[in-house]
Amino acid sequence: MSRLKNDTFLRALLRQPTDYTPVWLMRQAGRYLPEYCETRKRAGSFLQLCKSPALACEVTLQPLARYDLDAAILFSDILTVPDAMGLGLYFAEGEGPRFERPLRDEWEIRNLTAPDPHVELQYVMDAVAEIRRALDGSVPLIGFSGSPWTLACYMVEGGSSDDYRRIKTLAYSRPDLLHHILDVTAQAVVKYLNAQIEAGAQAVMVFDSWGGVLSEAAYREFSLRYLQQVIAGLRREYDGHRVPSIVFTKGGGIWLESIAAIGSDAVGLDWTMDIGRARELVGDKVALQGNLDPSILFAPPEVVAGEARKVLDAYGPHAGHVFNLGHGISQYTPPDNVRVLVDTVHEHSRASRAAQENR
Ligand code: CP3
């Protein structure tokens, strides 16, 4: 970590002491920033923005130019992997992501293969390398992927879903086929994340955004098991440095202890669980990342600051906290409130550390 000017985020993920609590925000580069909307317009579309390493690099850096964030996250999307598997990703205006060829037939499922990250996904590796150069050691770069279960949801449903009818039908009538999808996807995710690490990602995060729609038994069988497989396949070190991993299951608070046991360095929490209680449940087994409700950013600045302090105080004086939102930042967020949040996290956590030392 010697070449990094600010390695607070990596140290917190490894549960080492830090002078203050590091902060970054899920979806920190996005539509709440007018400069993002401007670059996206120039790119022509969201997908073209993802597929241009130069423009992906430009938008990755935009939130860092405005705010004192402690990490950058690769600008891309979790759905680039199924796109590279041949499903044909597109974004219908105002409707979110869609696939031209969702997985519906047994023969399509049997023909699924893990893409070579250096062929179909080389544009992502180029973006990672370009962002690393542009960051010039200022803060670490996070790489990411969707979890096998969350990717399978989109691949089988063909887009976002309210009820997960198609994938749950598959889970309960042809679990063998779903396990095949998850197995191939887990292999794809491992290769994809390891390629990001080799291209320059200094930490990696796995987004299991839809794990929380499952029953506990189904979560273990269709999501957690494959998360564990992914974590087991990741490079733990690259270029002489530890590469910490973060697993985030939205709605996973009720299974926190099981999630903390799969081998990742950190667990991401949504806003539903008190982070102090989460800390008590996991002890010092993993670092915790979270967990302010993103809707708090719609409130007046003094409320934003007060709620951020509450999360920090709930976590308490232990090492191993990375401050974040409990899910992605909304496109309707006032940009000035993000500054209030980031600065409050830094100031309050510094002051709390100092008060702790003087006791
Ligand atoms: O955090 C970051 O700044 C990195 C960028 C990032 C994006 N998507 C950019 C994006 C990351 C980490 C993701 C992950 C992602 N993508 C997830 C997992 C995290 C989560 O939110 O649970 C999921 C489920 C997706 C799939 C996806 N991509 C959806 C459902 C949508 C549409 C929803 C929306 O907000 O419009 C996207 C599009 C998308 N991905 C946008 C961005 C900035 C908005 C696209 C635009 O500019 O129009």
mmCIF file of C-alpha atoms and ligand atoms in Angstrom:
data_model
loop_
_atom_site.group_PDB
_atom_site.id
_atom_site.type_symbol
_atom_site.label_atom_id
_atom_site.label_comp_id
_atom_site.label_asym_id
_atom_site.label_seq_id
_atom_site.Cartn_x
_atom_site.Cartn_y
_atom_site.Cartn_z
ATOM 1 C CA MET A 1 0.000 0.000 0.000
ATOM 2 C CA SER A 2 3.088 2.125 0.064
ATOM 3 C CA ARG A 3 2.274 3.835 -3.208
ATOM 4 C CA LEU A 4 -1.098 5.101 -2.022
ATOM 5 C CA LYS A 5 -1.396 8.603 -0.543
ATOM 6 C CA ASN A 6 -4.643 7.621 1.200
ATOM 7 C CA ASP A 7 -5.018 3.944 2.092
ATOM 8 C CA THR A 8 -7.573 4.512 4.905
ATOM 9 C CA PHE A 9 -10.264 2.563 3.039
ATOM 10 C CA LEU A 10 -8.035 -0.517 2.549
ATOM 11 C CA ARG A 11 -6.841 -0.380 6.149
ATOM 12 C CA ALA A 12 -10.433 -0.241 7.455
ATOM 13 C CA LEU A 13 -11.391 -3.237 5.287
ATOM 14 C CA LEU A 14 -8.534 -5.165 6.882
ATOM 15 C CA ARG A 15 -9.695 -4.002 10.357
ATOM 16 C CA GLN A 16 -6.521 -2.013 10.998
ATOM 17 C CA PRO A 17 -6.687 1.236 13.009
ATOM 18 C CA THR A 18 -7.318 4.456 11.046
ATOM 19 C CA ASP A 19 -7.283 8.162 11.993
ATOM 20 C CA TYR A 20 -10.879 8.571 10.803
ATOM 21 C CA THR A 21 -13.657 6.520 9.216
ATOM 22 C CA PRO A 22 -13.259 6.285 5.432
ATOM 23 C CA VAL A 23 -16.308 6.915 3.236
ATOM 24 C CA TRP A 24 -17.432 6.221 -0.330
ATOM 25 C CA LEU A 25 -20.950 5.895 -1.746
ATOM 26 C CA MET A 26 -22.498 3.175 -3.850
ATOM 27 C CA ARG A 27 -23.283 4.679 -7.290
ATOM 28 C CA GLN A 28 -21.231 7.739 -6.385
ATOM 29 C CA ALA A 29 -20.817 8.485 -10.100
ATOM 30 C CA GLY A 30 -24.316 8.897 -11.471
ATOM 31 C CA ARG A 31 -27.250 11.001 -12.499
ATOM 32 C CA TYR A 32 -27.424 13.206 -9.380
ATOM 33 C CA LEU A 33 -24.282 14.892 -10.754
ATOM 34 C CA PRO A 34 -24.936 17.315 -13.639
ATOM 35 C CA GLU A 35 -21.442 16.659 -15.041
ATOM 36 C CA TYR A 36 -22.278 12.937 -15.256
ATOM 37 C CA CYS A 37 -25.423 13.692 -17.269
ATOM 38 C CA GLU A 38 -23.359 15.885 -19.557
ATOM 39 C CA THR A 39 -20.756 13.154 -20.206
ATOM 40 C CA ARG A 40 -23.464 10.542 -20.711
ATOM 41 C CA LYS A 41 -25.093 12.768 -23.320
ATOM 42 C CA ARG A 42 -21.737 13.067 -25.067
ATOM 43 C CA ALA A 43 -21.306 9.259 -24.976
ATOM 44 C CA GLY A 44 -24.730 8.801 -26.584
ATOM 45 C CA SER A 45 -26.000 6.259 -24.050
ATOM 46 C CA PHE A 46 -25.243 4.640 -20.719
ATOM 47 C CA LEU A 47 -23.851 1.505 -22.406
ATOM 48 C CA GLN A 48 -21.576 3.476 -24.700
ATOM 49 C CA LEU A 49 -20.349 5.300 -21.623
ATOM 50 C CA CYS A 50 -19.509 1.942 -19.989
ATOM 51 C CA LYS A 51 -17.821 0.701 -23.161
ATOM 52 C CA SER A 52 -15.554 3.741 -23.629
ATOM 53 C CA PRO A 53 -12.588 3.449 -21.221
ATOM 54 C CA ALA A 54 -11.792 7.173 -21.553
ATOM 55 C CA LEU A 55 -15.338 8.291 -20.714
ATOM 56 C CA ALA A 56 -15.767 5.645 -17.993
ATOM 57 C CA CYS A 57 -12.573 7.022 -16.456
ATOM 58 C CA GLU A 58 -13.856 10.595 -16.721
ATOM 59 C CA VAL A 59 -17.106 9.839 -14.837
ATOM 60 C CA THR A 60 -15.331 7.682 -12.230
ATOM 61 C CA LEU A 61 -13.282 10.739 -11.252
ATOM 62 C CA GLN A 62 -16.182 13.238 -11.193
ATOM 63 C CA PRO A 63 -17.379 12.552 -7.610
ATOM 64 C CA LEU A 64 -13.759 12.579 -6.387
ATOM 65 C CA ALA A 65 -13.224 16.043 -7.832
ATOM 66 C CA ARG A 66 -16.199 17.334 -5.840
ATOM 67 C CA TYR A 67 -15.956 15.426 -2.563
ATOM 68 C CA ASP A 68 -13.257 14.181 -0.217
ATOM 69 C CA LEU A 69 -14.069 10.501 -0.850
ATOM 70 C CA ASP A 70 -11.698 7.747 0.303
ATOM 71 C CA ALA A 71 -12.165 5.383 -2.648
ATOM 72 C CA ALA A 72 -13.026 5.385 -6.335
ATOM 73 C CA ILE A 73 -15.274 2.718 -7.881
ATOM 74 C CA LEU A 74 -14.915 1.550 -11.434
ATOM 75 C CA PHE A 75 -17.683 3.010 -13.570
ATOM 76 C CA SER A 76 -19.444 0.096 -15.225
ATOM 77 C CA ASP A 77 -22.468 -2.108 -14.570
ATOM 78 C CA ILE A 78 -23.001 -5.604 -13.159
ATOM 79 C CA LEU A 79 -24.851 -6.576 -16.358
ATOM 80 C CA THR A 80 -21.762 -6.368 -18.585
ATOM 81 C CA VAL A 81 -21.084 -10.029 -17.667
ATOM 82 C CA PRO A 82 -24.363 -11.494 -18.993
ATOM 83 C CA ASP A 83 -23.982 -9.146 -21.980
ATOM 84 C CA ALA A 84 -20.589 -10.766 -22.644
ATOM 85 C CA MET A 85 -22.305 -14.176 -22.317
ATOM 86 C CA GLY A 86 -24.348 -13.244 -25.377
ATOM 87 C CA LEU A 87 -27.668 -12.131 -23.866
ATOM 88 C CA GLY A 88 -27.710 -8.713 -25.584
ATOM 89 C CA LEU A 89 -28.007 -5.985 -22.916
ATOM 90 C CA TYR A 90 -29.911 -2.814 -23.721
ATOM 91 C CA PHE A 91 -31.547 -0.023 -21.762
ATOM 92 C CA ALA A 92 -35.077 0.905 -22.770
ATOM 93 C CA GLU A 93 -35.613 4.596 -21.956
ATOM 94 C CA GLY A 94 -37.078 4.950 -18.475
ATOM 95 C CA GLU A 95 -37.447 1.161 -18.028
ATOM 96 C CA GLY A 96 -34.059 0.044 -16.777
ATOM 97 C CA PRO A 97 -31.946 -2.820 -18.118
ATOM 98 C CA ARG A 98 -33.286 -5.461 -20.536
ATOM 99 C CA PHE A 99 -31.899 -8.505 -22.343
ATOM 100 C CA GLU A 100 -32.722 -9.294 -25.971
ATOM 101 C CA ARG A 101 -32.153 -13.010 -25.376
ATOM 102 C CA PRO A 102 -33.034 -13.928 -21.775
ATOM 103 C CA LEU A 103 -32.389 -17.521 -20.661
ATOM 104 C CA ARG A 104 -35.643 -19.392 -21.223
ATOM 105 C CA ASP A 105 -34.877 -22.767 -22.835
ATOM 106 C CA GLU A 106 -32.924 -25.674 -21.482
ATOM 107 C CA TRP A 107 -30.602 -25.767 -24.502
ATOM 108 C CA GLU A 108 -29.722 -22.080 -24.033
ATOM 109 C CA ILE A 109 -28.907 -22.769 -20.400
ATOM 110 C CA ARG A 110 -26.818 -25.820 -21.280
ATOM 111 C CA ASN A 111 -24.877 -23.775 -23.862
ATOM 112 C CA LEU A 112 -23.935 -21.006 -21.425
ATOM 113 C CA THR A 113 -20.181 -20.462 -21.024
ATOM 114 C CA ALA A 114 -18.050 -18.129 -18.919
ATOM 115 C CA PRO A 115 -16.675 -15.294 -21.091
ATOM 116 C CA ASP A 116 -12.943 -14.619 -21.371
ATOM 117 C CA PRO A 117 -12.481 -11.277 -19.567
ATOM 118 C CA HIS A 118 -9.693 -10.404 -21.990
ATOM 119 C CA VAL A 119 -11.903 -10.804 -25.037
ATOM 120 C CA GLU A 120 -15.546 -9.763 -24.499
ATOM 121 C CA LEU A 121 -14.809 -7.676 -21.405
ATOM 122 C CA GLN A 122 -11.462 -6.183 -22.357
ATOM 123 C CA TYR A 123 -13.064 -2.712 -22.388
ATOM 124 C CA VAL A 124 -13.638 -3.062 -18.628
ATOM 125 C CA MET A 125 -9.995 -4.048 -18.049
ATOM 126 C CA ASP A 126 -8.895 -1.066 -20.164
ATOM 127 C CA ALA A 127 -11.091 1.225 -18.052
ATOM 128 C CA VAL A 128 -9.617 -0.184 -14.813
ATOM 129 C CA ALA A 129 -6.057 0.403 -16.054
ATOM 130 C CA GLU A 130 -6.875 3.906 -17.283
ATOM 131 C CA ILE A 131 -8.584 4.874 -14.005
ATOM 132 C CA ARG A 132 -5.634 3.558 -11.973
ATOM 133 C CA ARG A 133 -3.265 5.720 -14.018
ATOM 134 C CA ALA A 134 -5.506 8.779 -13.650
ATOM 135 C CA LEU A 135 -5.899 8.308 -9.872
ATOM 136 C CA ASP A 136 -2.118 8.381 -9.570
ATOM 137 C CA GLY A 137 -2.142 6.806 -6.100
ATOM 138 C CA SER A 138 -4.564 9.340 -4.584
ATOM 139 C CA VAL A 139 -7.166 6.792 -3.349
ATOM 140 C CA PRO A 140 -7.715 3.064 -3.990
ATOM 141 C CA LEU A 141 -9.842 1.779 -6.870
ATOM 142 C CA ILE A 142 -12.679 -0.681 -6.201
ATOM 143 C CA GLY A 143 -13.578 -3.266 -8.833
ATOM 144 C CA PHE A 144 -16.939 -5.041 -8.709
ATOM 145 C CA SER A 145 -19.266 -7.679 -10.044
ATOM 146 C CA GLY A 146 -22.824 -8.851 -9.501
ATOM 147 C CA SER A 147 -23.290 -12.030 -7.474
ATOM 148 C CA PRO A 148 -24.172 -15.216 -9.374
ATOM 149 C CA TRP A 149 -27.746 -15.154 -7.964
ATOM 150 C CA THR A 150 -28.341 -11.472 -8.797
ATOM 151 C CA LEU A 151 -26.955 -11.875 -12.309
ATOM 152 C CA ALA A 152 -29.086 -15.017 -12.798
ATOM 153 C CA CYS A 153 -32.186 -13.018 -11.764
ATOM 154 C CA TYR A 154 -31.624 -10.566 -14.624
ATOM 155 C CA MET A 155 -30.606 -13.312 -17.073
ATOM 156 C CA VAL A 156 -33.725 -15.400 -16.466
ATOM 157 C CA GLU A 157 -36.239 -12.575 -15.908
ATOM 158 C CA GLY A 158 -34.872 -10.625 -18.886
ATOM 159 C CA GLY A 159 -34.776 -7.395 -16.864
ATOM 160 C CA SER A 160 -35.850 -6.026 -13.504
ATOM 161 C CA SER A 161 -38.744 -7.818 -11.827
ATOM 162 C CA ASP A 162 -41.371 -7.197 -9.129
ATOM 163 C CA ASP A 163 -42.040 -10.821 -8.214
ATOM 164 C CA TYR A 164 -39.095 -12.900 -9.559
ATOM 165 C CA ARG A 165 -41.691 -15.281 -10.954
ATOM 166 C CA ARG A 166 -39.560 -16.808 -13.699
ATOM 167 C CA ILE A 167 -36.418 -17.419 -11.678
ATOM 168 C CA LYS A 168 -38.335 -18.734 -8.660
ATOM 169 C CA THR A 169 -40.320 -21.055 -10.927
ATOM 170 C CA LEU A 170 -36.992 -22.364 -12.209
ATOM 171 C CA ALA A 171 -35.567 -22.635 -8.671
ATOM 172 C CA TYR A 172 -38.494 -24.718 -7.426
ATOM 173 C CA SER A 173 -39.189 -26.799 -10.543
ATOM 174 C CA ARG A 174 -35.794 -27.261 -12.207
ATOM 175 C CA PRO A 175 -33.165 -26.525 -9.530
ATOM 176 C CA ASP A 176 -30.646 -28.512 -11.619
ATOM 177 C CA LEU A 177 -30.893 -25.930 -14.407
ATOM 178 C CA LEU A 178 -30.621 -22.992 -12.039
ATOM 179 C CA HIS A 179 -27.581 -24.574 -10.385
ATOM 180 C CA HIS A 180 -26.014 -24.899 -13.817
ATOM 181 C CA ILE A 181 -26.569 -21.175 -14.525
ATOM 182 C CA LEU A 182 -25.184 -20.247 -11.101
ATOM 183 C CA ASP A 183 -22.167 -22.487 -11.485
ATOM 184 C CA VAL A 184 -21.180 -21.078 -14.883
ATOM 185 C CA THR A 185 -21.882 -17.533 -13.671
ATOM 186 C CA ALA A 186 -19.752 -18.051 -10.547
ATOM 187 C CA GLN A 187 -16.859 -19.143 -12.766
ATOM 188 C CA ALA A 188 -17.424 -16.066 -14.942
ATOM 189 C CA VAL A 189 -17.439 -13.767 -11.893
ATOM 190 C CA VAL A 190 -14.203 -15.248 -10.511
ATOM 191 C CA LYS A 191 -12.390 -14.772 -13.820
ATOM 192 C CA TYR A 192 -13.839 -11.294 -14.255
ATOM 193 C CA LEU A 193 -12.871 -10.076 -10.763
ATOM 194 C CA ASN A 194 -9.390 -11.618 -10.930
ATOM 195 C CA ALA A 195 -8.852 -9.906 -14.286
ATOM 196 C CA GLN A 196 -9.934 -6.580 -12.703
ATOM 197 C CA ILE A 197 -7.462 -7.175 -9.870
ATOM 198 C CA GLU A 198 -4.681 -7.868 -12.369
ATOM 199 C CA ALA A 199 -5.677 -4.725 -14.314
ATOM 200 C CA GLY A 200 -5.388 -2.600 -11.146
ATOM 201 C CA ALA A 201 -8.434 -2.950 -8.867
ATOM 202 C CA GLN A 202 -7.197 -2.710 -5.245
ATOM 203 C CA ALA A 203 -10.362 -4.069 -3.566
ATOM 204 C CA VAL A 204 -13.387 -5.864 -4.981
ATOM 205 C CA MET A 205 -17.072 -5.813 -4.095
ATOM 206 C CA VAL A 206 -19.747 -8.367 -4.990
ATOM 207 C CA PHE A 207 -23.276 -6.922 -5.266
ATOM 208 C CA ASP A 208 -25.955 -9.432 -4.279
ATOM 209 C CA SER A 209 -28.758 -6.941 -4.740
ATOM 210 C CA TRP A 210 -31.553 -9.523 -4.903
ATOM 211 C CA GLY A 211 -30.414 -12.123 -2.347
ATOM 212 C CA GLY A 212 -32.960 -10.653 0.075
ATOM 213 C CA VAL A 213 -35.956 -11.847 -1.975
ATOM 214 C CA LEU A 214 -35.194 -15.467 -1.055
ATOM 215 C CA SER A 215 -36.229 -17.597 1.922
ATOM 216 C CA GLU A 216 -33.396 -18.477 4.274
ATOM 217 C CA ALA A 217 -33.094 -22.016 2.892
ATOM 218 C CA ALA A 218 -33.201 -20.803 -0.721
ATOM 219 C CA TYR A 219 -30.701 -18.038 0.071
ATOM 220 C CA ARG A 220 -28.227 -20.621 1.332
ATOM 221 C CA GLU A 221 -28.770 -22.899 -1.638
ATOM 222 C CA PHE A 222 -28.903 -20.400 -4.506
ATOM 223 C CA SER A 223 -27.003 -17.343 -3.339
ATOM 224 C CA LEU A 224 -24.703 -17.774 -0.335
ATOM 225 C CA ARG A 225 -23.139 -20.995 -1.613
ATOM 226 C CA TYR A 226 -22.089 -19.263 -4.842
ATOM 227 C CA LEU A 227 -20.905 -16.140 -3.042
ATOM 228 C CA GLN A 228 -18.652 -18.433 -1.041
ATOM 229 C CA GLN A 229 -17.431 -20.084 -4.251
ATOM 230 C CA VAL A 230 -16.610 -16.665 -5.715
ATOM 231 C CA ILE A 231 -14.727 -15.493 -2.606
ATOM 232 C CA ALA A 232 -12.755 -18.766 -2.513
ATOM 233 C CA GLY A 233 -11.679 -18.235 -6.146
ATOM 234 C CA LEU A 234 -10.438 -14.644 -5.759
ATOM 235 C CA ARG A 235 -6.808 -13.619 -5.677
ATOM 236 C CA ARG A 236 -6.154 -12.462 -2.134
ATOM 237 C CA GLU A 237 -2.957 -10.694 -3.060
ATOM 238 C CA TYR A 238 -1.628 -8.933 -6.093
ATOM 239 C CA ASP A 239 1.618 -7.106 -6.671
ATOM 240 C CA GLY A 240 2.602 -7.671 -3.022
ATOM 241 C CA HIS A 241 -0.606 -6.141 -1.615
ATOM 242 C CA ARG A 242 -3.668 -7.691 -0.016
ATOM 243 C CA VAL A 243 -6.783 -7.177 -2.137
ATOM 244 C CA PRO A 244 -9.731 -7.075 0.306
ATOM 245 C CA SER A 245 -13.184 -8.270 -0.704
ATOM 246 C CA ILE A 246 -16.633 -6.981 0.279
ATOM 247 C CA VAL A 247 -19.884 -8.924 -0.022
ATOM 248 C CA PHE A 248 -23.185 -7.035 -0.008
ATOM 249 C CA THR A 249 -26.533 -8.818 0.147
ATOM 250 C CA LYS A 250 -29.332 -6.273 0.165
ATOM 251 C CA GLY A 251 -31.819 -7.506 2.761
ATOM 252 C CA GLY A 252 -29.188 -9.859 4.193
ATOM 253 C CA GLY A 253 -29.119 -8.456 7.748
ATOM 254 C CA ILE A 254 -31.093 -11.414 9.096
ATOM 255 C CA TRP A 255 -28.383 -13.783 7.797
ATOM 256 C CA LEU A 256 -25.456 -11.593 8.807
ATOM 257 C CA GLU A 257 -23.565 -14.214 10.807
ATOM 258 C CA SER A 258 -23.710 -16.721 7.932
ATOM 259 C CA ILE A 259 -22.585 -14.094 5.437
ATOM 260 C CA ALA A 260 -19.706 -13.064 7.703
ATOM 261 C CA ALA A 261 -18.504 -16.681 7.716
ATOM 262 C CA ILE A 262 -17.898 -17.162 3.967
ATOM 263 C CA GLY A 263 -14.398 -15.718 3.930
ATOM 264 C CA SER A 264 -14.746 -12.149 2.650
ATOM 265 C CA ASP A 265 -12.909 -9.357 4.475
ATOM 266 C CA ALA A 266 -15.980 -7.152 4.788
ATOM 267 C CA VAL A 267 -19.761 -7.327 4.696
ATOM 268 C CA GLY A 268 -21.917 -4.520 3.303
ATOM 269 C CA LEU A 269 -25.101 -3.701 5.229
ATOM 270 C CA ASP A 270 -28.281 -2.097 3.984
ATOM 271 C CA TRP A 271 -29.942 0.465 6.270
ATOM 272 C CA THR A 272 -32.459 -1.845 7.946
ATOM 273 C CA MET A 273 -30.170 -3.149 10.688
ATOM 274 C CA ASP A 274 -28.520 -1.089 13.426
ATOM 275 C CA ILE A 275 -24.797 -1.189 12.655
ATOM 276 C CA GLY A 276 -23.893 -1.411 16.363
ATOM 277 C CA ARG A 277 -25.988 -4.563 16.686
ATOM 278 C CA ALA A 278 -24.371 -5.908 13.509
ATOM 279 C CA ARG A 279 -20.953 -5.287 15.073
ATOM 280 C CA GLU A 280 -21.991 -7.223 18.190
ATOM 281 C CA LEU A 281 -23.191 -10.144 16.066
ATOM 282 C CA VAL A 282 -20.026 -10.504 13.960
ATOM 283 C CA GLY A 283 -17.428 -9.503 16.574
ATOM 284 C CA ASP A 284 -14.188 -8.679 14.793
ATOM 285 C CA LYS A 285 -14.515 -11.404 12.197
ATOM 286 C CA VAL A 286 -15.128 -8.994 9.298
ATOM 287 C CA ALA A 287 -15.171 -5.277 8.602
ATOM 288 C CA LEU A 288 -18.602 -3.697 8.070
ATOM 289 C CA GLN A 289 -19.555 -1.280 5.324
ATOM 290 C CA GLY A 290 -22.640 0.918 5.575
ATOM 291 C CA ASN A 291 -25.294 1.838 6.328
ATOM 292 C CA LEU A 292 -27.118 5.171 6.083
ATOM 293 C CA ASP A 293 -30.533 5.088 4.410
ATOM 294 C CA PRO A 294 -29.915 6.859 1.068
ATOM 295 C CA SER A 295 -33.252 8.680 1.479
ATOM 296 C CA ILE A 296 -31.780 10.647 4.382
ATOM 297 C CA LEU A 297 -29.947 12.655 1.718
ATOM 298 C CA PHE A 298 -33.282 14.246 0.777
ATOM 299 C CA ALA A 299 -33.524 15.862 4.239
ATOM 300 C CA PRO A 300 -32.046 19.261 5.275
ATOM 301 C CA PRO A 301 -28.226 19.301 5.729
ATOM 302 C CA GLU A 302 -28.383 19.361 9.551
ATOM 303 C CA VAL A 303 -30.476 16.166 9.493
ATOM 304 C CA VAL A 304 -27.975 14.524 7.120
ATOM 305 C CA ALA A 305 -25.119 15.419 9.479
ATOM 306 C CA GLY A 306 -27.032 14.256 12.562
ATOM 307 C CA GLU A 307 -27.962 10.892 11.018
ATOM 308 C CA ALA A 308 -24.374 10.314 9.822
ATOM 309 C CA ARG A 309 -23.111 10.916 13.375
ATOM 310 C CA LYS A 310 -25.697 8.423 14.684
ATOM 311 C CA VAL A 311 -24.350 5.680 12.393
ATOM 312 C CA LEU A 312 -20.767 6.421 13.485
ATOM 313 C CA ASP A 313 -21.736 6.458 17.178
ATOM 314 C CA ALA A 314 -23.744 3.231 16.806
ATOM 315 C CA TYR A 315 -20.681 1.526 15.321
ATOM 316 C CA GLY A 316 -18.522 2.788 18.163
ATOM 317 C CA PRO A 317 -14.749 3.021 18.566
ATOM 318 C CA HIS A 318 -13.754 -0.326 16.986
ATOM 319 C CA ALA A 319 -11.607 -0.619 13.871
ATOM 320 C CA GLY A 320 -13.139 -1.992 10.684
ATOM 321 C CA HIS A 321 -15.857 0.443 9.619
ATOM 322 C CA VAL A 322 -16.202 1.815 6.087
ATOM 323 C CA PHE A 323 -19.001 4.380 5.939
ATOM 324 C CA ASN A 324 -21.392 4.033 3.007
ATOM 325 C CA LEU A 325 -25.077 4.255 2.178
ATOM 326 C CA GLY A 326 -27.253 1.174 2.623
ATOM 327 C CA HIS A 327 -27.849 1.097 -1.148
ATOM 328 C CA GLY A 328 -27.048 3.216 -4.213
ATOM 329 C CA ILE A 329 -27.429 6.984 -4.111
ATOM 330 C CA SER A 330 -30.635 8.240 -5.727
ATOM 331 C CA GLN A 331 -30.588 10.338 -8.891
ATOM 332 C CA TYR A 332 -32.712 12.928 -7.022
ATOM 333 C CA THR A 333 -30.065 13.562 -4.324
ATOM 334 C CA PRO A 334 -29.043 17.220 -3.858
ATOM 335 C CA PRO A 335 -25.271 17.241 -4.557
ATOM 336 C CA ASP A 336 -24.567 19.662 -1.674
ATOM 337 C CA ASN A 337 -25.906 17.143 0.843
ATOM 338 C CA VAL A 338 -23.270 14.653 -0.296
ATOM 339 C CA ARG A 339 -20.559 17.106 0.732
ATOM 340 C CA VAL A 340 -22.206 17.545 4.134
ATOM 341 C CA LEU A 341 -22.295 13.763 4.549
ATOM 342 C CA VAL A 342 -18.681 13.107 3.539
ATOM 343 C CA ASP A 343 -17.284 15.969 5.616
ATOM 344 C CA THR A 344 -19.372 15.033 8.665
ATOM 345 C CA VAL A 345 -18.138 11.427 8.541
ATOM 346 C CA HIS A 346 -14.529 12.621 8.491
ATOM 347 C CA GLU A 347 -14.870 15.327 11.144
ATOM 348 C CA HIS A 348 -17.018 13.368 13.577
ATOM 349 C CA SER A 349 -14.966 10.182 13.375
ATOM 350 C CA ARG A 350 -11.699 12.110 13.856
ATOM 351 C CA ALA A 351 -13.142 13.905 16.874
ATOM 352 C CA SER A 352 -14.444 10.643 18.362
ATOM 353 C CA ARG A 353 -11.015 8.989 17.953
ATOM 354 C CA ALA A 354 -9.349 11.961 19.672
ATOM 355 C CA ALA A 355 -11.874 11.925 22.538
ATOM 356 C CA GLN A 356 -11.323 8.181 22.930
ATOM 357 C CA GLU A 357 -7.543 8.636 23.205
ATOM 358 C CA ASN A 358 -7.838 11.345 25.845
ATOM 359 C CA ARG A 359 -9.976 9.170 28.098
HETATM 360 O O1 CP3 B 1 -21.092 2.859 -7.792
HETATM 361 C C1 CP3 B 1 -20.715 3.392 -8.870
HETATM 362 O O2 CP3 B 1 -20.608 4.627 -9.007
HETATM 363 C C2 CP3 B 1 -20.284 2.475 -10.008
HETATM 364 C C3 CP3 B 1 -21.237 2.271 -11.015
HETATM 365 C C4 CP3 B 1 -22.340 1.238 -10.903
HETATM 366 C C5 CP3 B 1 -23.464 1.301 -11.769
HETATM 367 N N1 CP3 B 1 -24.201 0.184 -11.586
HETATM 368 C C6 CP3 B 1 -23.722 2.393 -12.715
HETATM 369 C C7 CP3 B 1 -25.096 2.585 -13.231
HETATM 370 C C8 CP3 B 1 -22.470 0.067 -10.144
HETATM 371 C C9 CP3 B 1 -21.580 -0.470 -9.033
HETATM 372 C C10 CP3 B 1 -23.651 -0.588 -10.595
HETATM 373 C C11 CP3 B 1 -24.106 -1.888 -10.085
HETATM 374 C C12 CP3 B 1 -25.456 -2.371 -10.431
HETATM 375 N N2 CP3 B 1 -26.101 -2.294 -11.629
HETATM 376 C C13 CP3 B 1 -26.269 -3.112 -9.540
HETATM 377 C C14 CP3 B 1 -25.877 -3.528 -8.146
HETATM 378 C C15 CP3 B 1 -26.022 -2.445 -7.173
HETATM 379 C C16 CP3 B 1 -27.463 -2.120 -6.836
HETATM 380 O O3 CP3 B 1 -27.871 -0.996 -7.145
HETATM 381 O O4 CP3 B 1 -28.116 -2.974 -6.244
HETATM 382 C C17 CP3 B 1 -27.461 -3.427 -10.229
HETATM 383 C C18 CP3 B 1 -28.647 -4.198 -9.663
HETATM 384 C C19 CP3 B 1 -27.333 -2.915 -11.556
HETATM 385 C C20 CP3 B 1 -28.294 -3.058 -12.671
HETATM 386 C C21 CP3 B 1 -28.778 -1.759 -13.148
HETATM 387 N N3 CP3 B 1 -28.006 -0.844 -13.853
HETATM 388 C C22 CP3 B 1 -30.063 -1.198 -12.990
HETATM 389 C C23 CP3 B 1 -31.222 -1.850 -12.251
HETATM 390 C C24 CP3 B 1 -30.039 0.053 -13.615
HETATM 391 C C25 CP3 B 1 -31.190 0.995 -13.821
HETATM 392 C C26 CP3 B 1 -31.556 1.646 -12.550
HETATM 393 C C27 CP3 B 1 -31.297 3.132 -12.640
HETATM 394 O O5 CP3 B 1 -30.798 3.692 -11.654
HETATM 395 O O6 CP3 B 1 -31.632 3.693 -13.687
HETATM 396 C C28 CP3 B 1 -28.730 0.274 -14.113
HETATM 397 C C29 CP3 B 1 -28.224 1.473 -14.804
HETATM 398 C C30 CP3 B 1 -27.095 2.201 -14.167
HETATM 399 N N4 CP3 B 1 -25.968 1.622 -13.687
HETATM 400 C C31 CP3 B 1 -26.967 3.608 -14.005
HETATM 401 C C32 CP3 B 1 -25.714 3.850 -13.443
HETATM 402 C C33 CP3 B 1 -25.078 5.190 -13.134
HETATM 403 C C34 CP3 B 1 -27.975 4.643 -14.473
HETATM 404 C C35 CP3 B 1 -27.902 4.642 -15.958
HETATM 405 C C36 CP3 B 1 -28.056 5.986 -16.585
HETATM 406 O O7 CP3 B 1 -27.123 6.802 -16.565
HETATM 407 O O8 CP3 B 1 -29.147 6.193 -17.130
#
